[in-house]
mmCIF file of C-alpha atoms and ligand atoms in Angstrom:
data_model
loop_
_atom_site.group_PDB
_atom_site.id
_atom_site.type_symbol
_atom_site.label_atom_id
_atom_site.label_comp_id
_atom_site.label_asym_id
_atom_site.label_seq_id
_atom_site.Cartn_x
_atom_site.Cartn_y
_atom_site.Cartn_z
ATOM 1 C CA UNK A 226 7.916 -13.914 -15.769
ATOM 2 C CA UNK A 227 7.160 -14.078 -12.084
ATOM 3 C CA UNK A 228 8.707 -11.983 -9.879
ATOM 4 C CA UNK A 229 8.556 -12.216 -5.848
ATOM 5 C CA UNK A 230 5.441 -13.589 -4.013
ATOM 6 C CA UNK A 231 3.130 -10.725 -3.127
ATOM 7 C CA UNK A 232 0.939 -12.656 -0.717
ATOM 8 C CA UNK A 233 -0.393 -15.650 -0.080
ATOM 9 C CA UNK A 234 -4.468 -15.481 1.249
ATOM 10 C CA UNK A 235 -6.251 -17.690 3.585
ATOM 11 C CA UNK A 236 -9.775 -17.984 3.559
ATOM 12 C CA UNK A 237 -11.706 -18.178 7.321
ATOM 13 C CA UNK A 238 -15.290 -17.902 8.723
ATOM 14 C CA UNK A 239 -13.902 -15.568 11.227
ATOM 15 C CA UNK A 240 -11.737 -12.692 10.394
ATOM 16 C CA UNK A 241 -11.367 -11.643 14.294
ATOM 17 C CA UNK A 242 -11.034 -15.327 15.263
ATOM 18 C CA UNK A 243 -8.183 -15.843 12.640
ATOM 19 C CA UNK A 244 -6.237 -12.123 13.374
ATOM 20 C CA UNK A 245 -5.820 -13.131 16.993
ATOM 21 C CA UNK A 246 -4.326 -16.592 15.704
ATOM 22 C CA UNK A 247 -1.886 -14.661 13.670
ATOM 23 C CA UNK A 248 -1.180 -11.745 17.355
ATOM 24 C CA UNK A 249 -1.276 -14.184 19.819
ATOM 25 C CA UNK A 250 -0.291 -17.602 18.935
ATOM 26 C CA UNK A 251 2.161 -16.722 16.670
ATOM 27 C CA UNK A 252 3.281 -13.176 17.399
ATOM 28 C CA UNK A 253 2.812 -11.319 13.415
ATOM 29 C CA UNK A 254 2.342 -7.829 12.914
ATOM 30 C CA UNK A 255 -1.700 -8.053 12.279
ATOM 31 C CA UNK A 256 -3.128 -4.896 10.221
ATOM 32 C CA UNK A 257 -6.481 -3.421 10.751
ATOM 33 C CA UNK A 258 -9.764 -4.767 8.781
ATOM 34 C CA UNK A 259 -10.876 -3.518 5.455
ATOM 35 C CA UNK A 260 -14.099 -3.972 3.469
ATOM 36 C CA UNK A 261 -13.585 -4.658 -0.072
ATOM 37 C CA UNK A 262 -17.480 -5.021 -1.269
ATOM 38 C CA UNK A 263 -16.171 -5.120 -5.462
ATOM 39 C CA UNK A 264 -14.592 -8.021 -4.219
ATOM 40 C CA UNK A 265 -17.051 -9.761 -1.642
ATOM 41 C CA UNK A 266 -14.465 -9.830 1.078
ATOM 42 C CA UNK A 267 -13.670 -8.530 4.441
ATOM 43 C CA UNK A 268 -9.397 -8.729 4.319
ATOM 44 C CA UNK A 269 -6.677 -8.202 7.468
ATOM 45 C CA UNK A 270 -3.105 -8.259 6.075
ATOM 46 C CA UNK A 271 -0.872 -9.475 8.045
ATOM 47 C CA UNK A 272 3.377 -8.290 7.443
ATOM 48 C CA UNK A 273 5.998 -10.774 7.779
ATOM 49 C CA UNK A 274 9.498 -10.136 6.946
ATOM 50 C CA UNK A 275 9.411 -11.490 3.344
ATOM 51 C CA UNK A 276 5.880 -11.702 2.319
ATOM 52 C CA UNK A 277 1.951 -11.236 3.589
ATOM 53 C CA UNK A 278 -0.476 -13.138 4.647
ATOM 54 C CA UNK A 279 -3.717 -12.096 3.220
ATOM 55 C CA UNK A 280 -6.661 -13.383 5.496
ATOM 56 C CA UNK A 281 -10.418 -13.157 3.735
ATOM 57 C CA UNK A 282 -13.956 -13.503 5.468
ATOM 58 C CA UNK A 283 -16.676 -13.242 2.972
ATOM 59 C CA UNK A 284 -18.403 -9.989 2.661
ATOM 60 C CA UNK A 285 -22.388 -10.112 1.204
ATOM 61 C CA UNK A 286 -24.160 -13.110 -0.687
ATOM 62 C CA UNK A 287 -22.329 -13.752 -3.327
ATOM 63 C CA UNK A 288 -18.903 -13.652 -1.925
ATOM 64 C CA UNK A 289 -16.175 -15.382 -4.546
ATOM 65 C CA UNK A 290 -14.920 -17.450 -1.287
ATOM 66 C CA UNK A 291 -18.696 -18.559 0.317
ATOM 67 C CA UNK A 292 -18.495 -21.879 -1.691
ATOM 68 C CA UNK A 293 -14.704 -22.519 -0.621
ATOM 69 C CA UNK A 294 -15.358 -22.179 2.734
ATOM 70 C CA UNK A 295 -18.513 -24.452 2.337
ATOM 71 C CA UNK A 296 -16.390 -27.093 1.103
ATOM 72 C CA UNK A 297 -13.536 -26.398 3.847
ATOM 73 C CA UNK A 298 -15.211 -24.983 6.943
ATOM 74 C CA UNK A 299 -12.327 -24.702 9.001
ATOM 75 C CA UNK A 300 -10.193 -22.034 6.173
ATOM 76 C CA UNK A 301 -7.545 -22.731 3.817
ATOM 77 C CA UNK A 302 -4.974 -21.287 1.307
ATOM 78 C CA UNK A 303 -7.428 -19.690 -1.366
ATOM 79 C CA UNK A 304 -5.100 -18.565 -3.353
ATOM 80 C CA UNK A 305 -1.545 -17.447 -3.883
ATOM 81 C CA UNK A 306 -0.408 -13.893 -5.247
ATOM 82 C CA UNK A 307 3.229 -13.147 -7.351
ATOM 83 C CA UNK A 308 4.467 -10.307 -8.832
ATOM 84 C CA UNK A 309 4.757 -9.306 -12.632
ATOM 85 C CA UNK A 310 6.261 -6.254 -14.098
ATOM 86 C CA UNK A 311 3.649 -5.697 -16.679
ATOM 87 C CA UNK A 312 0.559 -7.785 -16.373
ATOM 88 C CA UNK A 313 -0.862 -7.147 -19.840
ATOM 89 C CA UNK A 314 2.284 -8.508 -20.979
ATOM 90 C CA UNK A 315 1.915 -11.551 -18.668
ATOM 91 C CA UNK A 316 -1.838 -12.021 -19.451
ATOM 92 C CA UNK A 317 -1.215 -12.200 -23.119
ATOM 93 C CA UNK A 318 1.698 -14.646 -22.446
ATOM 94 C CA UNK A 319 -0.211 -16.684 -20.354
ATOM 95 C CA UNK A 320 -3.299 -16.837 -23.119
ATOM 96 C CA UNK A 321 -1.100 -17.639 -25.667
ATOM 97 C CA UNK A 322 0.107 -20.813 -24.205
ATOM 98 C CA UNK A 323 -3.789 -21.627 -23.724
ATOM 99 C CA UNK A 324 -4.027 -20.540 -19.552
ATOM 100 C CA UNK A 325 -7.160 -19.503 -18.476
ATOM 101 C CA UNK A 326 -7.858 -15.852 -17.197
ATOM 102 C CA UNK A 327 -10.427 -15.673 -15.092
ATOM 103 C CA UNK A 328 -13.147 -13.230 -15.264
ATOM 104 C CA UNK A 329 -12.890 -11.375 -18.831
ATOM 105 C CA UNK A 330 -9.307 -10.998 -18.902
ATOM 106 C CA UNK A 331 -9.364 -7.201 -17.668
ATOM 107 C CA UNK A 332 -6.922 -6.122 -14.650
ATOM 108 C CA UNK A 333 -9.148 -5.236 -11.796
ATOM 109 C CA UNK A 334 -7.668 -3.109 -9.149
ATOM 110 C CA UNK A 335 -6.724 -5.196 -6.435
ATOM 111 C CA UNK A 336 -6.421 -5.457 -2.331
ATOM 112 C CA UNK A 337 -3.396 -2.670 -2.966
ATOM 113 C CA UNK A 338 -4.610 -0.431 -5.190
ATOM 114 C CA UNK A 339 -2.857 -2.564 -8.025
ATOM 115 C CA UNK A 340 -3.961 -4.075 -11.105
ATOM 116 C CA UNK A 341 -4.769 -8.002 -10.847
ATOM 117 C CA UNK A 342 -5.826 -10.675 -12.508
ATOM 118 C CA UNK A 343 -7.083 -14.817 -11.507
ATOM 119 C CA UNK A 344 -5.612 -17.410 -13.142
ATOM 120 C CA UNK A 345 -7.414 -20.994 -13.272
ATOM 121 C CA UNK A 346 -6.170 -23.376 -10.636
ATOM 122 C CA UNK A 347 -6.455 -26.432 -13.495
ATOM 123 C CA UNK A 348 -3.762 -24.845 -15.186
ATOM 124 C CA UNK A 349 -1.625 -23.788 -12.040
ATOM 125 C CA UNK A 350 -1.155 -27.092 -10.415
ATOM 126 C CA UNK A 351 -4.574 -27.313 -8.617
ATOM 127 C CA UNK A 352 -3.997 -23.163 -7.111
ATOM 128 C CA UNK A 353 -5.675 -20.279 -7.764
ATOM 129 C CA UNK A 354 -3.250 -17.896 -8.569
ATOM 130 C CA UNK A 355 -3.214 -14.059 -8.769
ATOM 131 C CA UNK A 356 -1.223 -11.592 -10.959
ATOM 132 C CA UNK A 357 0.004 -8.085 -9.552
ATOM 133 C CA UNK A 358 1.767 -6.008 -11.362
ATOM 134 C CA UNK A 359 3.998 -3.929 -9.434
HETATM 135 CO CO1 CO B 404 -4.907 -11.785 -3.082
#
């Protein structure tokens, strides 16, 4: 059902801090900052050759990634995003073999203008994961 991994995100305290560990120390292509207040996060994507990196800084009080961070101040993978033809299709899948969606189950349009949906790390080997559909 999966297809190719869209991203994988990291959540920091510092968007500016982290971008210039991506530019300087280890020389990626780093991508301007974007709001995304329907989300509660401040994003930079970063393009490598096969993937992204998506980097998050929460946005407003009650930012989805405030309590990660609170539990690991210095960042850390959040979550990781892969590709699905049709995410209906996958969603329903998913639900029939008892997964959790997060949320209530609805596509929301995503970081690329792209439907998306959460799935619950307890049933994804301790990681959040994301749907796209592409
Ligand atoms: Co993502």
């Amino acid at each position: 059902m999966i297809g190719r991994l869209n991203h994988v995100a990291i959540a920091v305290k510092d968007l500016e801090k982290a971008s210039g560990v991506y530019k300087n120390a280890l020389g990626a292509k780093v991508g301007a900052p974007t709001e995304q207040p329907e989300h509660g996060v401040k994003v930079v994507f970063i393009e490598l050759p096969n993937t992204k990196i998506e980097l998050l800084e929460p946005l407003g009080e009650a930012s989805p990634i405030a309590k990660f961070l609170e539990k690991s101040p210095d960042g850390g993978i959040h979550h990781v995003c892969y590709e699905v033809d049709d995410i209906i299709a996958a969603r329903d899948q998913l639900k029939a073999q008892g997964a959790r969606v997060l949320g209530d189950g609805t596509p929301k349009i995503g970081a690329h203008g792209k439907p998306v949906l959460f799935l619950h790390p307890k049933d994804f080997c301790g990681t959040l994961v994301e749907l796209e559909q592409v």
